[in-house]
Coordinates of C-alpha atoms in Angstrom, one line a residue:
Chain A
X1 CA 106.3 86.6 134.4
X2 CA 109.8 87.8 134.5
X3 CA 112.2 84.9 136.0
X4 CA 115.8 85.3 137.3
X5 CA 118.5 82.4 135.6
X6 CA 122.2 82.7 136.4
X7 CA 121.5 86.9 136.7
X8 CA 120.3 86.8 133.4
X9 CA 116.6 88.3 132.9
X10 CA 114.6 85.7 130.9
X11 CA 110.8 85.5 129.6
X12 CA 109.4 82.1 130.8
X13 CA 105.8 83.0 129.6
X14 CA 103.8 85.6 128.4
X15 CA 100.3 85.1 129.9
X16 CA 99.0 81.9 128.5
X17 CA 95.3 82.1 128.5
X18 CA 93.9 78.8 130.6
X19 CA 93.2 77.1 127.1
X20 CA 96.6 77.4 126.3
X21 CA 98.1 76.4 129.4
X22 CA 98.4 72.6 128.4
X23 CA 99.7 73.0 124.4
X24 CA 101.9 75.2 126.4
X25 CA 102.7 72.9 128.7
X26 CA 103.3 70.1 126.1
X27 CA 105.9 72.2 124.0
X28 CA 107.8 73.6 126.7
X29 CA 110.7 70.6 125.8
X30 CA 111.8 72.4 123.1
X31 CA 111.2 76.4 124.8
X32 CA 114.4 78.0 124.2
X33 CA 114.8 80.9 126.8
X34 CA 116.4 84.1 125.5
X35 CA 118.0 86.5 127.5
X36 CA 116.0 89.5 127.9
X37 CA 119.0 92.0 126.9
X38 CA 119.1 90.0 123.4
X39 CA 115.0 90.2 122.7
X40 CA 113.1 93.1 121.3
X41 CA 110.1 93.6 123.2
X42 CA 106.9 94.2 121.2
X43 CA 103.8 96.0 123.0
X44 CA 102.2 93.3 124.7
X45 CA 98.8 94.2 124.2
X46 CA 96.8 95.1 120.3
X47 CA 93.7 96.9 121.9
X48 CA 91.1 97.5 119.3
X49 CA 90.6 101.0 121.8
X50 CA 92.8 102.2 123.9
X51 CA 89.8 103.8 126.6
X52 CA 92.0 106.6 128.8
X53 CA 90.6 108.6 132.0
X54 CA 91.3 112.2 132.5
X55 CA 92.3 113.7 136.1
X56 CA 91.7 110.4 138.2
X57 CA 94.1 111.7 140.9
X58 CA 93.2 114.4 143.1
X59 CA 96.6 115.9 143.3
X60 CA 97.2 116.0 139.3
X61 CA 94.2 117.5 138.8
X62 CA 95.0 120.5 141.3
X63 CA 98.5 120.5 139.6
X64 CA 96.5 122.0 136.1
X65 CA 94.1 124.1 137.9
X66 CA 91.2 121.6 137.1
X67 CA 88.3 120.6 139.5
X68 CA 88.3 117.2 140.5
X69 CA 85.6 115.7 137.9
X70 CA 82.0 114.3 139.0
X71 CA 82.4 111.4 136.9
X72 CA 85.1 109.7 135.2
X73 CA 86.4 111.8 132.1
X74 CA 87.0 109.9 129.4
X75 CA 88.7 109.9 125.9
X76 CA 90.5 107.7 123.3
X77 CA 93.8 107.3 122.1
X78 CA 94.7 104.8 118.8
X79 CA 96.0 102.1 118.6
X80 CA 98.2 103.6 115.6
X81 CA 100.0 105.4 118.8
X82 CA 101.4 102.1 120.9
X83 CA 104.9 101.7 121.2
X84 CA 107.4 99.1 123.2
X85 CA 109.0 99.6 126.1
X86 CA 112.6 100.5 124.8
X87 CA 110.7 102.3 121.7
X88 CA 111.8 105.7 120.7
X89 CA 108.6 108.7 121.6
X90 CA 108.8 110.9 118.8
X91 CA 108.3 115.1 119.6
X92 CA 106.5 116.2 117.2
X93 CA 107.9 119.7 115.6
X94 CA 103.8 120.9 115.8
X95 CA 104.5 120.9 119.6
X96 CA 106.5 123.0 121.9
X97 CA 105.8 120.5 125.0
X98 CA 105.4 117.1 125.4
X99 CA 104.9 115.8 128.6
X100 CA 104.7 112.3 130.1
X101 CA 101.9 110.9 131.9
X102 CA 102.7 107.8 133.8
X103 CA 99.6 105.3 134.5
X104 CA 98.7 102.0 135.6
X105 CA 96.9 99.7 132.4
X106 CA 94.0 97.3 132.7
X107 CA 94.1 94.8 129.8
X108 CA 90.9 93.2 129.4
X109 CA 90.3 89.8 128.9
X110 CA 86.8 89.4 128.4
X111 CA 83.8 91.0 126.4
X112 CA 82.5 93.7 128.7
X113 CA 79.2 95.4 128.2
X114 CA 76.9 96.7 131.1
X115 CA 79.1 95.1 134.3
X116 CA 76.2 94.7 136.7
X117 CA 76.7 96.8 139.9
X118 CA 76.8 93.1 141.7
X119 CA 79.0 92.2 139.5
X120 CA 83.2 91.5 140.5
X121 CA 84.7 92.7 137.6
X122 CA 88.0 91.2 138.0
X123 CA 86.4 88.0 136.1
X124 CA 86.9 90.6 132.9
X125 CA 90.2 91.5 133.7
X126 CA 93.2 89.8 131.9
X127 CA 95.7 91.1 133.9
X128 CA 97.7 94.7 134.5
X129 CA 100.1 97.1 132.8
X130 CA 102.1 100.1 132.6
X131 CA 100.8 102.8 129.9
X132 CA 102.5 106.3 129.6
X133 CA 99.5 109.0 128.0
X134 CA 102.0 110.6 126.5
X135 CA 100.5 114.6 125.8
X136 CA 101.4 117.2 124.0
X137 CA 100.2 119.9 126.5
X138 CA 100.0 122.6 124.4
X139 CA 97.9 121.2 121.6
X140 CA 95.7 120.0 124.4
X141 CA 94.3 123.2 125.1
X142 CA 94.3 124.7 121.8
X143 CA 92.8 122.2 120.6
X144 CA 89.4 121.3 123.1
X145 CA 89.2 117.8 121.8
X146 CA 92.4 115.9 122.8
X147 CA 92.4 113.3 120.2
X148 CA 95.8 114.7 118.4
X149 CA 97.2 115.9 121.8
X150 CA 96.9 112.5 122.8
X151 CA 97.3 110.4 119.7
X152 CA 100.4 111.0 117.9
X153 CA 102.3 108.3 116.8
X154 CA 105.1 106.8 119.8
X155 CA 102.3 108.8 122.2
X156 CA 101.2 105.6 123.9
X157 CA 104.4 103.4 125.1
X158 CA 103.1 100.0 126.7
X159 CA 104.4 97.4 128.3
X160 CA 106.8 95.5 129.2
X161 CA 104.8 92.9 129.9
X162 CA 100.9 92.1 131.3
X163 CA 100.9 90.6 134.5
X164 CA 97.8 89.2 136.6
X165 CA 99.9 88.6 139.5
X166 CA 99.6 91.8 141.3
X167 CA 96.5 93.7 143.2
X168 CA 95.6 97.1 142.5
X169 CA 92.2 96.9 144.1
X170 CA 94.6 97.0 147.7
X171 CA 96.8 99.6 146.0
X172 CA 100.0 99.8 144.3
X173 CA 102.7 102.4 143.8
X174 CA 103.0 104.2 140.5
X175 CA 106.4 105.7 139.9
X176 CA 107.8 108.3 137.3
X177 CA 111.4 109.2 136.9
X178 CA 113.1 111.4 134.3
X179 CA 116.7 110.7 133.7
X180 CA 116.3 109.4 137.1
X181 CA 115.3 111.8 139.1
X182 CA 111.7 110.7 140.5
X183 CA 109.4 113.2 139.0
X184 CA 105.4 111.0 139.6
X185 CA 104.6 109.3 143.2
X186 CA 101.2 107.8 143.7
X187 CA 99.4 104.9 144.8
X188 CA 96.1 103.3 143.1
X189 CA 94.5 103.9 146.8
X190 CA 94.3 107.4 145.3
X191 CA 92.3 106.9 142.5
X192 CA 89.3 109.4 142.4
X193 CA 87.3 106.4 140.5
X194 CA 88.7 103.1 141.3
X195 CA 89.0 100.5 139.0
X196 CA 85.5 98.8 139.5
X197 CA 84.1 102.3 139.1
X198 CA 85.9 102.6 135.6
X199 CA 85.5 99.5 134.0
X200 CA 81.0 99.9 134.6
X201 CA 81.0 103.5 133.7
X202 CA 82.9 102.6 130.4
X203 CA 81.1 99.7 129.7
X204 CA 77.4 101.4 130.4
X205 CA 78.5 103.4 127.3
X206 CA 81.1 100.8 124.9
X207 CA 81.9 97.4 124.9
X208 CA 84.9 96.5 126.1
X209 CA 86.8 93.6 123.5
X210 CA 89.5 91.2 124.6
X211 CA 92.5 93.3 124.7
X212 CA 91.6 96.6 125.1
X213 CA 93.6 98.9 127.4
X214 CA 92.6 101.0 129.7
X215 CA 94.9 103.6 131.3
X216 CA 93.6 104.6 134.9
X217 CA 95.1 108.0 135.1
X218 CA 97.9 109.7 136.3
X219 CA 99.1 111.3 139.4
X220 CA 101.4 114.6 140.3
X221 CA 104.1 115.2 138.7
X222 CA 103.6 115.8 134.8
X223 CA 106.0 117.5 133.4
X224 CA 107.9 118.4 129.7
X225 CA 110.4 116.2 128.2
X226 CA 112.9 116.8 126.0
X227 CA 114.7 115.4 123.2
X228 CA 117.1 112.7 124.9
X229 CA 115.4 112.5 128.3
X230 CA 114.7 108.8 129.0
X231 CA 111.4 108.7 131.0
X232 CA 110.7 105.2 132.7
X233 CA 107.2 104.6 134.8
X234 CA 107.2 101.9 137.2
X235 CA 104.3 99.8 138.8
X236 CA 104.7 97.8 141.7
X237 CA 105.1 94.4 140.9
X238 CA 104.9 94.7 137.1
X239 CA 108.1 96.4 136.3
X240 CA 109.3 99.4 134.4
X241 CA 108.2 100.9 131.1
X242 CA 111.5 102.6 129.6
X243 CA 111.3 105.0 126.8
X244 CA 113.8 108.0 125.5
X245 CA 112.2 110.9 124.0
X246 CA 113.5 112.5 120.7
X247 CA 112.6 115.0 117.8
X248 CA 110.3 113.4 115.8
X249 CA 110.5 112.6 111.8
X250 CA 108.4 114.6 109.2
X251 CA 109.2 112.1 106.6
X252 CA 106.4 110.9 104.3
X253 CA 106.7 107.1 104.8
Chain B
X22 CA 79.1 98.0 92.9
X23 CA 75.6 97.3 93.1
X24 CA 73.8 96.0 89.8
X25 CA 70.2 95.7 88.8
X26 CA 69.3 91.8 87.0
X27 CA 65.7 91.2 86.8
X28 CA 65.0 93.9 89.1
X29 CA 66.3 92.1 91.7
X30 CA 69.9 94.2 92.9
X31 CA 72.5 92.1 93.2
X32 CA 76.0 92.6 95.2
X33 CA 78.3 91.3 92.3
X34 CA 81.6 92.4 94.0
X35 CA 83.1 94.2 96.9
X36 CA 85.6 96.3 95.8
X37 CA 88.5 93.4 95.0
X38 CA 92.2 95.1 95.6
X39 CA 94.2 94.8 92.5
X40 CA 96.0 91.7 93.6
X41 CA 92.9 89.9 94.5
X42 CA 91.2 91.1 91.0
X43 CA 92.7 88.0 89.2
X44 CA 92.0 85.2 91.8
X45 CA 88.3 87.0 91.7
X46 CA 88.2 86.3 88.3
X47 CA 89.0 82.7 88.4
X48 CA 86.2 81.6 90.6
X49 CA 83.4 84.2 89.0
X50 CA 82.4 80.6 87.5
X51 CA 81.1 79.5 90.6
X52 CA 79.7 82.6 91.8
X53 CA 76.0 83.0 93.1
X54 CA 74.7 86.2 92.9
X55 CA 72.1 87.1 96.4
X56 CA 69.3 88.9 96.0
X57 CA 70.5 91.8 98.2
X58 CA 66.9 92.0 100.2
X59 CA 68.0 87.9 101.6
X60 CA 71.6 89.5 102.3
X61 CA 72.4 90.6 105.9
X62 CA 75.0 93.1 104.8
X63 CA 78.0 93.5 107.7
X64 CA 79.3 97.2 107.9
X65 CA 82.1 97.0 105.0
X66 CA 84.5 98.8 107.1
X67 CA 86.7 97.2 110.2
X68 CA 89.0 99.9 111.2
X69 CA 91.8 100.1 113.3
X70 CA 90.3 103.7 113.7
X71 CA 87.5 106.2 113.4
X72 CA 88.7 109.8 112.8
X73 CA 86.3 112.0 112.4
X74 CA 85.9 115.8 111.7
X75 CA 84.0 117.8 114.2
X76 CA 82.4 121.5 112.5
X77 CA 83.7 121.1 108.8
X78 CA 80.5 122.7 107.1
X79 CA 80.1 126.5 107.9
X80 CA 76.1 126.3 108.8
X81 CA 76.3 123.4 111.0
X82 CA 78.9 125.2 113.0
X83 CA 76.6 127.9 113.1
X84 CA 73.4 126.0 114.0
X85 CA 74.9 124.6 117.3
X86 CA 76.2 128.4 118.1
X87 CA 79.7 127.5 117.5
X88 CA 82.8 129.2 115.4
X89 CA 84.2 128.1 112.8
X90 CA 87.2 126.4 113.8
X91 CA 90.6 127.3 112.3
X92 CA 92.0 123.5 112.1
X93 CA 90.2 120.8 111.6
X94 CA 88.9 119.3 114.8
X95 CA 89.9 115.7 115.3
X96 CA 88.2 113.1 117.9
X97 CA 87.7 109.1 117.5
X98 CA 84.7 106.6 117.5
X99 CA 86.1 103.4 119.1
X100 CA 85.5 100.6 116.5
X101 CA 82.9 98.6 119.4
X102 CA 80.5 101.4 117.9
X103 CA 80.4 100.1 114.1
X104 CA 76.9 98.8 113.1
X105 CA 75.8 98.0 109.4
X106 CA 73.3 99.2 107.3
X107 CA 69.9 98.2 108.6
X108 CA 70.8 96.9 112.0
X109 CA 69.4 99.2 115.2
X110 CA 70.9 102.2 116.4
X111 CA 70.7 101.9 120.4
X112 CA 69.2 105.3 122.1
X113 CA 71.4 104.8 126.1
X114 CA 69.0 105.8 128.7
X115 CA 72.2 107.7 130.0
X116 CA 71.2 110.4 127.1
X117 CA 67.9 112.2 127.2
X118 CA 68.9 113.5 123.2
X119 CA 70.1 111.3 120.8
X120 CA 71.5 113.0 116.9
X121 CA 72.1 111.9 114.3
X122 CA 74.6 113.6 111.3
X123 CA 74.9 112.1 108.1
X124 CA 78.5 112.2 106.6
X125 CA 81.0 111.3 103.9
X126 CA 83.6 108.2 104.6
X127 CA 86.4 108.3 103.4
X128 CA 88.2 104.6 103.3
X129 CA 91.9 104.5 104.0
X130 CA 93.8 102.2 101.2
X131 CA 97.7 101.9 101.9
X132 CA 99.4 103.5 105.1
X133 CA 99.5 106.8 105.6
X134 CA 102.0 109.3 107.3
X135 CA 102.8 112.7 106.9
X136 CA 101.4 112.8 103.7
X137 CA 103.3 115.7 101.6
X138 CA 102.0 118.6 100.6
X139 CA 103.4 117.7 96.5
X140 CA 101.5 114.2 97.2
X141 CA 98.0 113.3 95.8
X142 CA 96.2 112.3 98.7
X143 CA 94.5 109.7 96.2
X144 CA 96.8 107.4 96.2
X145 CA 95.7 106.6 99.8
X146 CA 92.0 106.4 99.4
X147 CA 90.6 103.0 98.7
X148 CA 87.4 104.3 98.7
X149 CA 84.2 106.4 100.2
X150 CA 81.3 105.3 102.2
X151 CA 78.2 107.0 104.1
X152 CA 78.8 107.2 108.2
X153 CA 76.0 108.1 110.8
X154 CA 78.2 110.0 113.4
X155 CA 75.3 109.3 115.9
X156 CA 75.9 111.7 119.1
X157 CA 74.0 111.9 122.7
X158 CA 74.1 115.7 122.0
X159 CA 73.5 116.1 125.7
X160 CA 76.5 114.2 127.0
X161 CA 78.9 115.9 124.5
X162 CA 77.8 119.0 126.1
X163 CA 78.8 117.9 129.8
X164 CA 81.5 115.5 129.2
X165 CA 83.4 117.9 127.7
X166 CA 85.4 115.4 126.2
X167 CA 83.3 113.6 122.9
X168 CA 84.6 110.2 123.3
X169 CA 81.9 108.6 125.3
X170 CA 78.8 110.6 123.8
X171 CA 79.9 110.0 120.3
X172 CA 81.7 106.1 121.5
X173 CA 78.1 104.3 122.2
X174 CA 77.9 100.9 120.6
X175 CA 76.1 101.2 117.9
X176 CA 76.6 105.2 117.5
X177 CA 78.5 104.4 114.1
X178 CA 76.1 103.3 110.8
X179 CA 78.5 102.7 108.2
X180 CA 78.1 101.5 104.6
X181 CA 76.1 99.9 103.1
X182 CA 78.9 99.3 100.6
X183 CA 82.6 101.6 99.7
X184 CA 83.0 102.6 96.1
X185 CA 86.0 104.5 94.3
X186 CA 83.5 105.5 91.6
X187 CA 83.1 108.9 93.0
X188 CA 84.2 112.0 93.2
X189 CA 83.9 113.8 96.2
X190 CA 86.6 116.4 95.1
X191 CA 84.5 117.9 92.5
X192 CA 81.2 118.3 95.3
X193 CA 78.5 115.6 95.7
X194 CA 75.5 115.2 98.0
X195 CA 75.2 114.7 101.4
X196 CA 71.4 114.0 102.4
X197 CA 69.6 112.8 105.6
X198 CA 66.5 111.6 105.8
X199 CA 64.9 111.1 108.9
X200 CA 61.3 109.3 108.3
X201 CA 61.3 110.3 104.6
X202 CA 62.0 113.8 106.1
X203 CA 64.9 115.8 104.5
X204 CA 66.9 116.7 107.2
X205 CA 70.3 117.5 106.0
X206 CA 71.7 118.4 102.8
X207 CA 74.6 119.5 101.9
X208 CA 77.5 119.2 99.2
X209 CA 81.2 118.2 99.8
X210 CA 82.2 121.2 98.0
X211 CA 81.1 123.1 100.9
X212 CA 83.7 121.3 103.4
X213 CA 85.6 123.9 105.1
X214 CA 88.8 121.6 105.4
X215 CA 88.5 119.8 101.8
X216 CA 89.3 115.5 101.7
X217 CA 93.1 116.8 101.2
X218 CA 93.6 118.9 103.8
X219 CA 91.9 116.9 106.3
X220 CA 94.5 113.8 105.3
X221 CA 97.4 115.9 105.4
X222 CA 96.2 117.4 108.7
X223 CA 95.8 113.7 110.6
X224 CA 98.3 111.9 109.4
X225 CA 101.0 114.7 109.9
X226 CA 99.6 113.3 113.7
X227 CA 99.0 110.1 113.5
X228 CA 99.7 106.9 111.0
X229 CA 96.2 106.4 108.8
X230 CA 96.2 102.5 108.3
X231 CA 94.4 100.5 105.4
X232 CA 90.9 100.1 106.4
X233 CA 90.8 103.5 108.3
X234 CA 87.7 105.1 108.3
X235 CA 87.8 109.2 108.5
X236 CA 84.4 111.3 108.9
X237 CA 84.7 114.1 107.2
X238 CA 81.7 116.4 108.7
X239 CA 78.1 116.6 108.8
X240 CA 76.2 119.7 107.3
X241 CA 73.1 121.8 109.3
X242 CA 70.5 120.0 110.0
X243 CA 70.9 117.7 113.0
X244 CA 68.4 116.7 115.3
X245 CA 67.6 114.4 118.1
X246 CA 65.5 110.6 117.0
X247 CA 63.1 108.9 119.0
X248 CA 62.8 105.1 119.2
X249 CA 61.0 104.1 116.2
X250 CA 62.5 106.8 114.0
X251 CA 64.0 105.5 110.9
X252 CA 67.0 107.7 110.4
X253 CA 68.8 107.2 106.5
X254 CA 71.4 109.2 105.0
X255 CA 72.3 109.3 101.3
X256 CA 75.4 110.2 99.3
X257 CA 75.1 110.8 95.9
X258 CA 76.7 108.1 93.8
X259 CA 77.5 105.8 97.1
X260 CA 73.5 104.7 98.2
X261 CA 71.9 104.9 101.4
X262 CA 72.5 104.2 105.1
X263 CA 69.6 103.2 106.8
X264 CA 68.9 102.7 110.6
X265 CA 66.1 102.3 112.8
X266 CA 66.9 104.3 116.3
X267 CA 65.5 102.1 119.4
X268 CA 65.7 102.6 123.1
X269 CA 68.7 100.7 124.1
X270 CA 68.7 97.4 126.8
X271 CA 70.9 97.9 129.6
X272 CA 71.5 93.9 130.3
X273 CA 74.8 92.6 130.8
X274 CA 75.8 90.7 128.0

């Protein structure tokens, strides 16, 4: 949770898990805050998968001339691809568009494997995110596979922080806006496969690990960046997920 | 390495790094060699990622009606999909045809991005191992999308051990067995994208880290397994990779 201190931002907590809560609680004497504007933010999730779902809006799929699937479409990103929230996303020079994808994250926080249909699988749920699948289109579709599209280094910007605080099952608002203009508008209600939905179907085939991400989807409104745009995705009562967007690095390091 | 004493085979090291060579040394003294037939071998692998190489022998491309591609064609195994030698490969009753395809592994040593194309690609190879790229053939067909018919737990065999006493550069064997069946066999030197290429290729994508794993392709020869099948694939100079194929449970655990 993000608390409010004399107009300065601070991080009181990040999520302490329930066994935590009283070492927490005993060391909080000496808990220095630090304003927010003075801390570099690290992803705040290290998914051993990072399990993605393809055209979970009705409106973005229309917008790419693609039916609406019959089940949920999935596909992988690595983890080699998270960045930070205030993280540079790197355009590779092998793509001539690279387009943001802004999505609400599921973070989970218990081994899944089969959820049972009677089942309430918020009890695997660890709390909520922002994710931006960060795609370069044009590799997307020469390629088939979207692996590399999808899985360049800086292509998966997370964060700024997990929260368990808000409800997506009733529907929250998932915003995009390049360089401030407001460029993705959509609600969870909209979800072709709603969260439930998602986290049995992926867990009928893999077991979801504490940790893992899982990026819902996005809805209308993709669209290119380009080098210097700052793209920021915000979900309703988690925050916003800042990036800018330059030419990437061909460096061997 | 494996060793023979007494005609028992022995494990007598796995693959110490450099640094750890000396330490190793120290404490041989008090080392007890396992008769490998009492050892439950783990898969020798835990990778931040599985990339793998889809069509990268010319006759398998041909034997499932497809081109041969003019990249190398990139997808990921999530890690939750990792089993050792000799544990059971888990047929989903999602998937009425369950593959298997014998491979290389290649074993990612030191970090690797944008590897040049002046650079020996050697330097960032710890090692090679054998990897079953197990595949619900029918749900990669109507997916689309691999992840989830190539993501099952258990859909990735690896090991039973990584060695750098190879040469997969100058061509070895790639053999699959499936109930003391040959199946599959083929020879590295018949890779359409070579060990180089392919590394150059990913990580000019994404950052290979130590403990990577990369697929590198299976030859012709695939088929479906039924439960009961025993299913082992052999590279020359590495061992064998042995797995029983059973129908999967379905239980929430």
């Amino acid at each position: 949770a993000v608390e409010n201190r004399n107009g300065v931002e601070t991080i009181t907590r990040l999520l302490p898990s329930p066994e935590d809560a009283s070492a927490a609680a005993a060391s909080v004497g000496e808990f220095q805050p630090l304003p927010l504007g003075e801390a570099k933010l690290l992803a705040p999730v290290t998914p051993s998968k990072i399990v993605c779902i393809g055209r979970n809006y009705r409106d973005h799929a229309a917008e790419l001339g693609n039916d609406v699937p019959r089940e949920p479409l999935l596909f992988l990103k690595p983890p080699s691809s998270i960045i930070a929230s205030g993280d540079q996303i790197e355009m590779p020079s092998l793509s001539q568009r690279v387009d943001y994808e802004g999505e609400l994250g599921i973070v989970i926080g218990r081994r899944a494997r089969h959820i049972g249909a009677a089942e309430d699988v918020r009890g695997y749920i660890r709390g909520y995110t922002i994710v931006n699948d960060v795609t370069a289109r044009d590799l997307q579709k020469s390629d088939g596979q979207w692996s590399r599209a999808k899985g360049f280094d800086t292509f998966c910007p997370v964060g700024p922080l997990v929260t368990d605080e808000i409800d997506p099952f009733a529907g929250i608002r998932v915003q995009t806006h390049l360089n401030g203009e407001l460029r993705q508008d959509g609600t969870t209600r909209d979800l072709i496969f709603p969260i439930d939905h998602l986290l049995r179907y992926i867990t009928a085939a893999m077991t979801l690990m504490p940790g893992d991400l899982v990026a819902t989807g996005t809805p209308a409104g993709v669209g290119p960046m380009q080098p210097g745009d700052t793209v920021s995705v915000t979900v309703e009562g988690i925050g916003t997920l800042l990036n800018r967007a330059e030419r990437g690095s061909t460096a061997s390091n």
